[in-house]
Amino acid sequence: MIELQIELGDRSYPVRVGAGARHHLLDVLPIGVRRAAIVTQEAVGVTVDPGVEHRTFTIPDGEDHKHLGTVEDLCRDFARWGLTRGDVVVAVGGGLVTDLAGFAAAIFHRGVPVVHVATTLLAQIDAAIGGKTGVNLPEGKNLVGAFWQPAAVLCDTETLATLPPREYRNGLGEMAKYAFLGVDGLRDLSLDEAVAACVRCKAEVVASDEREGGRRAILNYGHTLGHALETASAYDLRHGEAVAIGLVYAAEVALRLGRIDAARVVEHRRTVAAYDLPMTLPPGIEPSELVELFGRDKKAVDGLTFVLDGPAGVEPVRVADRALLLDALEAVR
Ligand code: GLY
């Protein structure tokens, strides 16, 4: 088992990565916890034993259930069971479950501790780490949420063996991102080591900027187009697939701004291709619609902010040139 630590002062927490990590749940529960509300989905099929009185709450499958109505239903179930701040929420599943259950934990009784048992590659290397929780609005992805750090995260790599291939590829989109955030040689590592290397990278970024005042935005590399594509495709494209296209697009934008050269764009394309991920827009999506959606991105505080590669590495950059953005979209069409 590889043990890492997210260093956030008195809100620091451990992340355990390895086959069978889910069996460590009792070890990482906050001290004195009375009961555990396990939140999962039917399709996850992973059972955990918190070693204290518990009840399982099942939320529906599918991104179209990641909305405030599901959070309300869950909170009402918590209330009927009598969940208190002396208890714990245990989210068992992928990013949808950890985002939604984490958000319910953040707001129920103004904050109940949460432990994430991440069962997908995407959740293990991204969603479950760093305290971002939330749900979608019809207007865009993850537009409502809260920062709510978990008490611990268990990344059980055994659960990845039975993931449907498309769900596994969903995580590879995020893994490809880390290759541009300074994590070298990912493809040569064992699965446990690769997951741990991504978590280590994210841990360092989150510790330096927990609430995304600046640097944490680099974790959104590839996500501006990625989120727009998810919304425009009505979530037909999976997050990691959309991010993969977004990585290539971000390189094309950076090229047009003179921040990187053509060889670096080729490196982006090669990395995405090596993970067998898509690099072009799906048919039927209009570039002008995507540019409109860029403006709804949470990073768009002042005009359009992209995360772009450049001489100093990946960083947030304001891009005002709509024609340049449209031209770069043609390169991924
Ligand atoms: N997924 C990006 C972040 O956690 O900041």
mmCIF file of C-alpha atoms and ligand atoms in Angstrom:
data_model
loop_
_atom_site.group_PDB
_atom_site.id
_atom_site.type_symbol
_atom_site.label_atom_id
_atom_site.label_comp_id
_atom_site.label_asym_id
_atom_site.label_seq_id
_atom_site.Cartn_x
_atom_site.Cartn_y
_atom_site.Cartn_z
ATOM 1 C CA MET A 1 0.000 0.000 0.000
ATOM 2 C CA ILE A 2 1.328 3.439 -0.916
ATOM 3 C CA GLU A 3 0.419 6.110 1.653
ATOM 4 C CA LEU A 4 0.470 9.785 0.729
ATOM 5 C CA GLN A 5 -0.603 12.845 2.660
ATOM 6 C CA ILE A 6 -2.498 15.917 1.497
ATOM 7 C CA GLU A 7 -0.861 18.645 3.590
ATOM 8 C CA LEU A 8 -3.474 21.197 4.590
ATOM 9 C CA GLY A 9 -2.623 22.031 8.200
ATOM 10 C CA ASP A 10 -5.325 20.812 10.557
ATOM 11 C CA ARG A 11 -7.319 19.519 7.551
ATOM 12 C CA SER A 12 -4.488 17.282 6.278
ATOM 13 C CA TYR A 13 -5.514 13.762 5.355
ATOM 14 C CA PRO A 14 -4.084 10.478 4.136
ATOM 15 C CA VAL A 15 -4.569 8.898 0.711
ATOM 16 C CA ARG A 16 -3.918 5.162 0.540
ATOM 17 C CA VAL A 17 -3.328 3.674 -2.900
ATOM 18 C CA GLY A 18 -3.193 -0.041 -3.654
ATOM 19 C CA ALA A 19 -5.071 -3.276 -4.196
ATOM 20 C CA GLY A 20 -7.509 -3.811 -1.331
ATOM 21 C CA ALA A 21 -7.258 -0.229 0.027
ATOM 22 C CA ARG A 22 -11.023 -0.311 0.685
ATOM 23 C CA HIS A 23 -10.407 -2.767 3.529
ATOM 24 C CA HIS A 24 -8.569 0.031 5.401
ATOM 25 C CA LEU A 25 -11.774 1.986 5.933
ATOM 26 C CA LEU A 26 -12.036 1.438 9.693
ATOM 27 C CA ASP A 27 -8.404 2.638 10.149
ATOM 28 C CA VAL A 28 -9.099 5.986 8.498
ATOM 29 C CA LEU A 29 -12.523 6.862 9.933
ATOM 30 C CA PRO A 30 -12.434 9.996 12.093
ATOM 31 C CA ILE A 31 -11.949 9.106 15.769
ATOM 32 C CA GLY A 32 -15.181 8.607 17.713
ATOM 33 C CA VAL A 33 -17.470 8.289 14.710
ATOM 34 C CA ARG A 34 -20.769 6.643 15.698
ATOM 35 C CA ARG A 35 -22.332 5.701 12.368
ATOM 36 C CA ALA A 36 -21.525 5.729 8.670
ATOM 37 C CA ALA A 37 -23.831 6.705 5.796
ATOM 38 C CA ILE A 38 -22.465 4.845 2.787
ATOM 39 C CA VAL A 39 -23.379 6.569 -0.466
ATOM 40 C CA THR A 40 -22.947 4.575 -3.649
ATOM 41 C CA GLN A 41 -24.629 3.570 -6.914
ATOM 42 C CA GLU A 42 -26.107 0.229 -7.927
ATOM 43 C CA ALA A 43 -23.572 -0.192 -10.737
ATOM 44 C CA VAL A 44 -20.507 0.375 -8.503
ATOM 45 C CA GLY A 45 -20.833 -3.063 -6.920
ATOM 46 C CA VAL A 46 -18.101 -2.489 -4.323
ATOM 47 C CA THR A 47 -18.954 -3.237 -0.712
ATOM 48 C CA VAL A 48 -17.133 -1.748 2.254
ATOM 49 C CA ASP A 49 -17.247 -2.491 5.956
ATOM 50 C CA PRO A 50 -16.857 0.635 8.084
ATOM 51 C CA GLY A 51 -16.854 -1.416 11.312
ATOM 52 C CA VAL A 52 -19.528 0.836 12.871
ATOM 53 C CA GLU A 53 -23.321 0.931 12.498
ATOM 54 C CA HIS A 54 -24.069 1.903 8.906
ATOM 55 C CA ARG A 55 -26.723 2.249 6.239
ATOM 56 C CA THR A 56 -26.282 2.318 2.457
ATOM 57 C CA PHE A 57 -27.895 5.083 0.406
ATOM 58 C CA THR A 58 -28.011 4.454 -3.337
ATOM 59 C CA ILE A 59 -28.043 7.354 -5.776
ATOM 60 C CA PRO A 60 -29.049 6.935 -9.442
ATOM 61 C CA ASP A 61 -26.501 6.225 -12.183
ATOM 62 C CA GLY A 62 -25.717 8.749 -14.912
ATOM 63 C CA GLU A 63 -24.421 12.308 -15.212
ATOM 64 C CA ASP A 64 -27.990 13.583 -15.721
ATOM 65 C CA HIS A 65 -28.636 12.735 -12.046
ATOM 66 C CA LYS A 66 -25.729 14.902 -10.873
ATOM 67 C CA HIS A 67 -27.970 17.789 -9.901
ATOM 68 C CA LEU A 68 -29.371 19.561 -6.860
ATOM 69 C CA GLY A 69 -32.491 17.375 -6.802
ATOM 70 C CA THR A 70 -30.382 14.276 -6.086
ATOM 71 C CA VAL A 71 -28.516 16.165 -3.351
ATOM 72 C CA GLU A 72 -31.846 17.146 -1.785
ATOM 73 C CA ASP A 73 -33.111 13.542 -1.911
ATOM 74 C CA LEU A 74 -29.898 12.315 -0.295
ATOM 75 C CA CYS A 75 -29.980 14.972 2.441
ATOM 76 C CA ARG A 76 -33.614 14.105 3.178
ATOM 77 C CA ASP A 77 -32.609 10.424 3.474
ATOM 78 C CA PHE A 78 -29.801 11.473 5.856
ATOM 79 C CA ALA A 79 -32.302 13.482 7.918
ATOM 80 C CA ARG A 80 -34.761 10.567 8.132
ATOM 81 C CA TRP A 81 -31.933 8.291 9.308
ATOM 82 C CA GLY A 82 -30.866 10.905 11.853
ATOM 83 C CA LEU A 83 -27.332 11.530 10.526
ATOM 84 C CA THR A 84 -25.376 13.982 12.686
ATOM 85 C CA ARG A 85 -21.995 15.698 12.669
ATOM 86 C CA GLY A 86 -20.786 12.904 14.949
ATOM 87 C CA ASP A 87 -21.244 10.473 12.044
ATOM 88 C CA VAL A 88 -19.450 10.118 8.715
ATOM 89 C CA VAL A 89 -20.470 9.943 5.068
ATOM 90 C CA VAL A 90 -18.550 7.309 3.097
ATOM 91 C CA ALA A 91 -18.704 7.872 -0.664
ATOM 92 C CA VAL A 92 -18.024 4.638 -2.573
ATOM 93 C CA GLY A 93 -17.738 5.074 -6.333
ATOM 94 C CA GLY A 94 -16.455 7.253 -9.112
ATOM 95 C CA GLY A 95 -16.258 11.004 -9.460
ATOM 96 C CA LEU A 96 -20.010 11.466 -9.660
ATOM 97 C CA VAL A 97 -20.477 9.769 -6.291
ATOM 98 C CA THR A 98 -17.553 11.515 -4.572
ATOM 99 C CA ASP A 99 -18.575 14.941 -5.963
ATOM 100 C CA LEU A 100 -22.243 14.553 -5.078
ATOM 101 C CA ALA A 101 -21.884 12.768 -1.714
ATOM 102 C CA GLY A 102 -19.033 15.142 -0.814
ATOM 103 C CA PHE A 103 -21.292 18.120 -1.534
ATOM 104 C CA ALA A 104 -24.165 16.616 0.494
ATOM 105 C CA ALA A 105 -21.685 16.040 3.360
ATOM 106 C CA ALA A 106 -20.459 19.648 3.055
ATOM 107 C CA ILE A 107 -23.927 21.152 3.432
ATOM 108 C CA PHE A 108 -25.859 18.665 5.601
ATOM 109 C CA HIS A 109 -25.915 20.083 9.142
ATOM 110 C CA ARG A 110 -23.366 22.583 7.731
ATOM 111 C CA GLY A 111 -20.743 19.875 7.413
ATOM 112 C CA VAL A 112 -20.410 16.164 8.192
ATOM 113 C CA PRO A 113 -17.031 14.417 7.761
ATOM 114 C CA VAL A 114 -16.641 12.440 4.523
ATOM 115 C CA VAL A 115 -14.296 9.617 3.491
ATOM 116 C CA HIS A 116 -13.967 8.781 -0.192
ATOM 117 C CA VAL A 117 -13.485 5.198 -1.363
ATOM 118 C CA ALA A 118 -12.625 5.930 -4.998
ATOM 119 C CA THR A 119 -13.398 3.024 -7.318
ATOM 120 C CA THR A 120 -12.644 4.512 -10.761
ATOM 121 C CA LEU A 121 -9.370 5.710 -12.226
ATOM 122 C CA LEU A 122 -10.824 9.202 -12.710
ATOM 123 C CA ALA A 123 -11.877 9.475 -9.065
ATOM 124 C CA GLN A 124 -8.583 8.062 -7.774
ATOM 125 C CA ILE A 125 -6.317 10.447 -9.643
ATOM 126 C CA ASP A 126 -8.529 13.511 -9.601
ATOM 127 C CA ALA A 127 -12.117 13.815 -8.375
ATOM 128 C CA ALA A 128 -11.733 12.337 -4.883
ATOM 129 C CA ILE A 129 -8.567 14.298 -4.084
ATOM 130 C CA GLY A 130 -8.487 17.964 -3.130
ATOM 131 C CA GLY A 131 -11.918 18.733 -1.684
ATOM 132 C CA LYS A 132 -13.835 19.981 -4.711
ATOM 133 C CA THR A 133 -17.450 18.822 -4.476
ATOM 134 C CA GLY A 134 -20.523 19.817 -6.425
ATOM 135 C CA VAL A 135 -23.190 19.194 -9.016
ATOM 136 C CA ASN A 136 -24.155 20.431 -12.475
ATOM 137 C CA LEU A 137 -26.754 22.966 -13.551
ATOM 138 C CA PRO A 138 -28.423 22.788 -16.989
ATOM 139 C CA GLU A 139 -26.215 25.801 -17.815
ATOM 140 C CA GLY A 140 -22.938 23.995 -17.169
ATOM 141 C CA LYS A 141 -20.886 21.445 -15.309
ATOM 142 C CA ASN A 142 -20.065 21.667 -11.593
ATOM 143 C CA LEU A 143 -21.471 25.187 -11.332
ATOM 144 C CA VAL A 144 -22.727 24.639 -7.757
ATOM 145 C CA GLY A 145 -20.479 23.212 -5.092
ATOM 146 C CA ALA A 146 -18.229 23.670 -2.098
ATOM 147 C CA PHE A 147 -14.679 22.984 -1.022
ATOM 148 C CA TRP A 148 -14.999 20.208 1.540
ATOM 149 C CA GLN A 149 -11.868 18.223 2.251
ATOM 150 C CA PRO A 150 -12.380 14.528 3.030
ATOM 151 C CA ALA A 151 -11.014 12.969 6.213
ATOM 152 C CA ALA A 152 -9.256 10.324 4.088
ATOM 153 C CA VAL A 153 -9.252 8.862 0.581
ATOM 154 C CA LEU A 154 -8.849 5.184 -0.279
ATOM 155 C CA CYS A 155 -7.850 4.443 -3.874
ATOM 156 C CA ASP A 156 -8.439 0.730 -4.264
ATOM 157 C CA THR A 157 -6.724 -0.259 -7.499
ATOM 158 C CA GLU A 158 -8.308 -3.733 -7.308
ATOM 159 C CA THR A 159 -11.632 -2.106 -8.248
ATOM 160 C CA LEU A 160 -10.122 -0.837 -11.528
ATOM 161 C CA ALA A 161 -9.770 -4.374 -12.917
ATOM 162 C CA THR A 162 -13.525 -4.686 -13.451
ATOM 163 C CA LEU A 163 -14.202 -1.185 -14.813
ATOM 164 C CA PRO A 164 -15.913 -1.078 -18.211
ATOM 165 C CA PRO A 165 -13.237 -0.131 -20.821
ATOM 166 C CA ARG A 166 -14.847 3.243 -21.555
ATOM 167 C CA GLU A 167 -14.888 4.139 -17.864
ATOM 168 C CA TYR A 168 -11.195 3.232 -17.588
ATOM 169 C CA ARG A 169 -10.395 5.413 -20.616
ATOM 170 C CA ASN A 170 -12.303 8.192 -18.912
ATOM 171 C CA GLY A 171 -9.572 8.208 -16.264
ATOM 172 C CA LEU A 172 -6.804 8.020 -18.849
ATOM 173 C CA GLY A 173 -7.852 11.479 -20.090
ATOM 174 C CA GLU A 174 -6.936 12.892 -16.688
ATOM 175 C CA MET A 175 -3.758 10.795 -16.604
ATOM 176 C CA ALA A 176 -2.684 12.287 -19.946
ATOM 177 C CA LYS A 177 -3.136 15.732 -18.353
ATOM 178 C CA TYR A 178 -0.600 14.943 -15.601
ATOM 179 C CA ALA A 179 2.004 14.197 -18.267
ATOM 180 C CA PHE A 180 1.959 17.957 -18.998
ATOM 181 C CA LEU A 181 2.038 18.961 -15.336
ATOM 182 C CA GLY A 182 5.498 17.502 -14.783
ATOM 183 C CA VAL A 183 4.750 13.826 -14.063
ATOM 184 C CA ASP A 184 7.276 12.008 -16.263
ATOM 185 C CA GLY A 185 7.345 8.371 -17.359
ATOM 186 C CA LEU A 186 3.792 7.606 -16.273
ATOM 187 C CA ARG A 187 3.392 4.941 -18.904
ATOM 188 C CA ASP A 188 6.393 3.004 -17.535
ATOM 189 C CA LEU A 189 4.997 2.752 -14.007
ATOM 190 C CA SER A 190 2.865 0.005 -12.479
ATOM 191 C CA LEU A 191 -0.796 0.960 -12.087
ATOM 192 C CA ASP A 192 -0.429 1.568 -8.323
ATOM 193 C CA GLU A 193 2.660 3.724 -8.881
ATOM 194 C CA ALA A 194 1.016 5.662 -11.718
ATOM 195 C CA VAL A 195 -2.065 6.404 -9.589
ATOM 196 C CA ALA A 196 0.194 7.431 -6.692
ATOM 197 C CA ALA A 197 2.318 9.664 -8.967
ATOM 198 C CA CYS A 198 -0.802 11.540 -10.128
ATOM 199 C CA VAL A 199 -2.093 11.843 -6.553
ATOM 200 C CA ARG A 200 1.347 13.125 -5.437
ATOM 201 C CA CYS A 201 1.263 15.793 -8.151
ATOM 202 C CA LYS A 202 -2.271 16.840 -7.254
ATOM 203 C CA ALA A 203 -1.449 16.805 -3.525
ATOM 204 C CA GLU A 204 1.417 19.220 -4.062
ATOM 205 C CA VAL A 205 -0.705 21.607 -6.155
ATOM 206 C CA VAL A 206 -3.662 21.505 -3.742
ATOM 207 C CA ALA A 207 -1.375 22.064 -0.737
ATOM 208 C CA SER A 208 -0.009 25.188 -2.430
ATOM 209 C CA ASP A 209 -3.414 26.647 -3.379
ATOM 210 C CA GLU A 210 -6.336 24.842 -1.775
ATOM 211 C CA ARG A 211 -9.144 27.130 -2.991
ATOM 212 C CA GLU A 212 -7.863 27.844 -6.479
ATOM 213 C CA GLY A 213 -6.789 31.419 -5.905
ATOM 214 C CA GLY A 214 -4.199 30.873 -8.638
ATOM 215 C CA ARG A 215 -1.948 27.872 -9.174
ATOM 216 C CA ARG A 216 -4.567 25.150 -8.634
ATOM 217 C CA ALA A 217 -6.123 26.235 -11.928
ATOM 218 C CA ILE A 218 -3.362 24.267 -13.705
ATOM 219 C CA LEU A 219 -5.264 21.118 -12.722
ATOM 220 C CA ASN A 220 -7.893 22.325 -15.176
ATOM 221 C CA TYR A 221 -5.500 21.901 -18.104
ATOM 222 C CA GLY A 222 -7.601 20.803 -21.079
ATOM 223 C CA HIS A 223 -10.808 21.437 -19.147
ATOM 224 C CA THR A 224 -12.081 24.683 -20.708
ATOM 225 C CA LEU A 225 -12.885 22.974 -23.978
ATOM 226 C CA GLY A 226 -13.444 19.721 -22.074
ATOM 227 C CA HIS A 227 -16.300 21.118 -19.961
ATOM 228 C CA ALA A 228 -17.802 22.918 -22.966
ATOM 229 C CA LEU A 229 -17.774 19.668 -24.956
ATOM 230 C CA GLU A 230 -19.408 17.725 -22.148
ATOM 231 C CA THR A 231 -22.199 20.318 -21.980
ATOM 232 C CA ALA A 232 -22.561 20.644 -25.782
ATOM 233 C CA SER A 233 -22.667 16.862 -26.250
ATOM 234 C CA ALA A 234 -25.216 16.497 -23.412
ATOM 235 C CA TYR A 235 -22.612 14.316 -21.624
ATOM 236 C CA ASP A 236 -22.400 11.913 -24.538
ATOM 237 C CA LEU A 237 -18.644 12.463 -24.368
ATOM 238 C CA ARG A 238 -17.127 11.239 -21.110
ATOM 239 C CA HIS A 239 -15.115 13.733 -19.043
ATOM 240 C CA GLY A 240 -11.727 12.168 -19.828
ATOM 241 C CA GLU A 241 -12.517 11.971 -23.539
ATOM 242 C CA ALA A 242 -13.530 15.636 -23.558
ATOM 243 C CA VAL A 243 -10.397 16.611 -21.594
ATOM 244 C CA ALA A 244 -8.225 14.689 -24.075
ATOM 245 C CA ILE A 245 -9.611 16.777 -26.966
ATOM 246 C CA GLY A 246 -9.224 19.814 -24.696
ATOM 247 C CA LEU A 247 -5.512 19.095 -24.163
ATOM 248 C CA VAL A 248 -4.847 19.080 -27.911
ATOM 249 C CA TYR A 249 -6.975 22.200 -28.314
ATOM 250 C CA ALA A 250 -5.099 24.010 -25.517
ATOM 251 C CA ALA A 251 -1.847 23.209 -27.343
ATOM 252 C CA GLU A 252 -3.279 24.624 -30.587
ATOM 253 C CA VAL A 253 -4.299 27.824 -28.768
ATOM 254 C CA ALA A 254 -0.860 28.100 -27.135
ATOM 255 C CA LEU A 255 0.786 27.610 -30.546
ATOM 256 C CA ARG A 256 -1.249 30.463 -32.033
ATOM 257 C CA LEU A 257 -0.254 32.713 -29.132
ATOM 258 C CA GLY A 258 3.433 31.897 -29.732
ATOM 259 C CA ARG A 259 3.730 30.233 -26.299
ATOM 260 C CA ILE A 260 4.845 26.823 -27.636
ATOM 261 C CA ASP A 261 6.185 25.512 -30.935
ATOM 262 C CA ALA A 262 4.749 22.973 -33.371
ATOM 263 C CA ALA A 263 6.890 20.161 -31.901
ATOM 264 C CA ARG A 264 5.223 20.643 -28.523
ATOM 265 C CA VAL A 265 1.795 20.416 -30.183
ATOM 266 C CA VAL A 266 2.888 17.115 -31.728
ATOM 267 C CA GLU A 267 3.919 15.954 -28.231
ATOM 268 C CA HIS A 268 0.391 16.698 -27.011
ATOM 269 C CA ARG A 269 -1.116 14.762 -29.899
ATOM 270 C CA ARG A 270 1.268 11.815 -29.337
ATOM 271 C CA THR A 271 0.507 11.619 -25.616
ATOM 272 C CA VAL A 272 -3.248 11.679 -26.179
ATOM 273 C CA ALA A 273 -2.939 9.115 -28.996
ATOM 274 C CA ALA A 274 -0.786 6.838 -26.812
ATOM 275 C CA TYR A 275 -3.726 6.564 -24.408
ATOM 276 C CA ASP A 276 -6.022 5.841 -27.367
ATOM 277 C CA LEU A 277 -8.117 8.922 -26.594
ATOM 278 C CA PRO A 278 -10.032 11.121 -29.050
ATOM 279 C CA MET A 279 -8.418 14.260 -30.491
ATOM 280 C CA THR A 280 -11.188 15.744 -32.619
ATOM 281 C CA LEU A 281 -14.572 17.357 -31.978
ATOM 282 C CA PRO A 282 -17.528 15.019 -32.326
ATOM 283 C CA PRO A 283 -19.724 15.804 -35.347
ATOM 284 C CA GLY A 284 -22.609 18.218 -34.937
ATOM 285 C CA ILE A 285 -20.989 20.526 -32.404
ATOM 286 C CA GLU A 286 -20.679 24.116 -33.576
ATOM 287 C CA PRO A 287 -17.430 25.968 -32.734
ATOM 288 C CA SER A 288 -19.383 29.183 -32.027
ATOM 289 C CA GLU A 289 -21.476 27.309 -29.437
ATOM 290 C CA LEU A 290 -18.280 26.113 -27.766
ATOM 291 C CA VAL A 291 -16.828 29.626 -27.590
ATOM 292 C CA GLU A 292 -20.104 30.761 -25.996
ATOM 293 C CA LEU A 293 -19.776 27.951 -23.414
ATOM 294 C CA PHE A 294 -16.139 28.935 -22.631
ATOM 295 C CA GLY A 295 -17.565 32.123 -21.106
ATOM 296 C CA ARG A 296 -19.589 30.090 -18.591
ATOM 297 C CA ASP A 297 -16.513 28.258 -17.301
ATOM 298 C CA LYS A 298 -15.881 28.895 -13.600
ATOM 299 C CA LYS A 299 -12.400 30.187 -14.453
ATOM 300 C CA ALA A 300 -13.915 32.922 -16.625
ATOM 301 C CA VAL A 301 -13.751 35.550 -13.863
ATOM 302 C CA ASP A 302 -12.419 38.241 -16.173
ATOM 303 C CA GLY A 303 -13.036 37.424 -19.830
ATOM 304 C CA LEU A 304 -11.909 34.011 -21.056
ATOM 305 C CA THR A 305 -9.187 32.403 -18.991
ATOM 306 C CA PHE A 306 -7.484 29.350 -20.439
ATOM 307 C CA VAL A 307 -4.876 27.110 -18.893
ATOM 308 C CA LEU A 308 -2.065 27.010 -21.429
ATOM 309 C CA ASP A 309 1.369 25.540 -21.831
ATOM 310 C CA GLY A 310 4.244 27.965 -22.333
ATOM 311 C CA PRO A 311 7.893 28.740 -21.572
ATOM 312 C CA ALA A 312 7.186 28.701 -17.799
ATOM 313 C CA GLY A 313 5.048 25.551 -18.005
ATOM 314 C CA VAL A 314 1.273 25.286 -17.734
ATOM 315 C CA GLU A 315 -0.420 28.420 -16.321
ATOM 316 C CA PRO A 316 -3.713 30.380 -16.523
ATOM 317 C CA VAL A 317 -3.725 32.882 -19.396
ATOM 318 C CA ARG A 318 -6.378 35.432 -20.400
ATOM 319 C CA VAL A 319 -7.358 35.041 -24.050
ATOM 320 C CA ALA A 320 -9.503 37.789 -25.564
ATOM 321 C CA ASP A 321 -9.084 36.918 -29.260
ATOM 322 C CA ARG A 322 -12.278 35.085 -30.270
ATOM 323 C CA ALA A 323 -11.054 34.638 -33.863
ATOM 324 C CA LEU A 324 -7.923 32.860 -32.587
ATOM 325 C CA LEU A 325 -10.054 30.550 -30.434
ATOM 326 C CA LEU A 326 -12.265 29.706 -33.410
ATOM 327 C CA ASP A 327 -9.234 29.130 -35.642
ATOM 328 C CA ALA A 328 -7.721 26.735 -33.077
ATOM 329 C CA LEU A 329 -11.048 24.858 -32.980
ATOM 330 C CA GLU A 330 -10.673 24.216 -36.712
ATOM 331 C CA ALA A 331 -7.418 22.349 -35.892
ATOM 332 C CA VAL A 332 -9.347 19.843 -33.763
ATOM 333 C CA ARG A 333 -12.352 19.568 -36.059
HETATM 334 N N1 GLY B 1 -10.132 18.738 -10.908
HETATM 335 C C1 GLY B 1 -9.425 19.940 -10.687
HETATM 336 C C2 GLY B 1 -9.210 20.269 -9.251
HETATM 337 O O1 GLY B 1 -9.484 19.458 -8.390
HETATM 338 O O2 GLY B 1 -8.770 21.354 -8.950
#
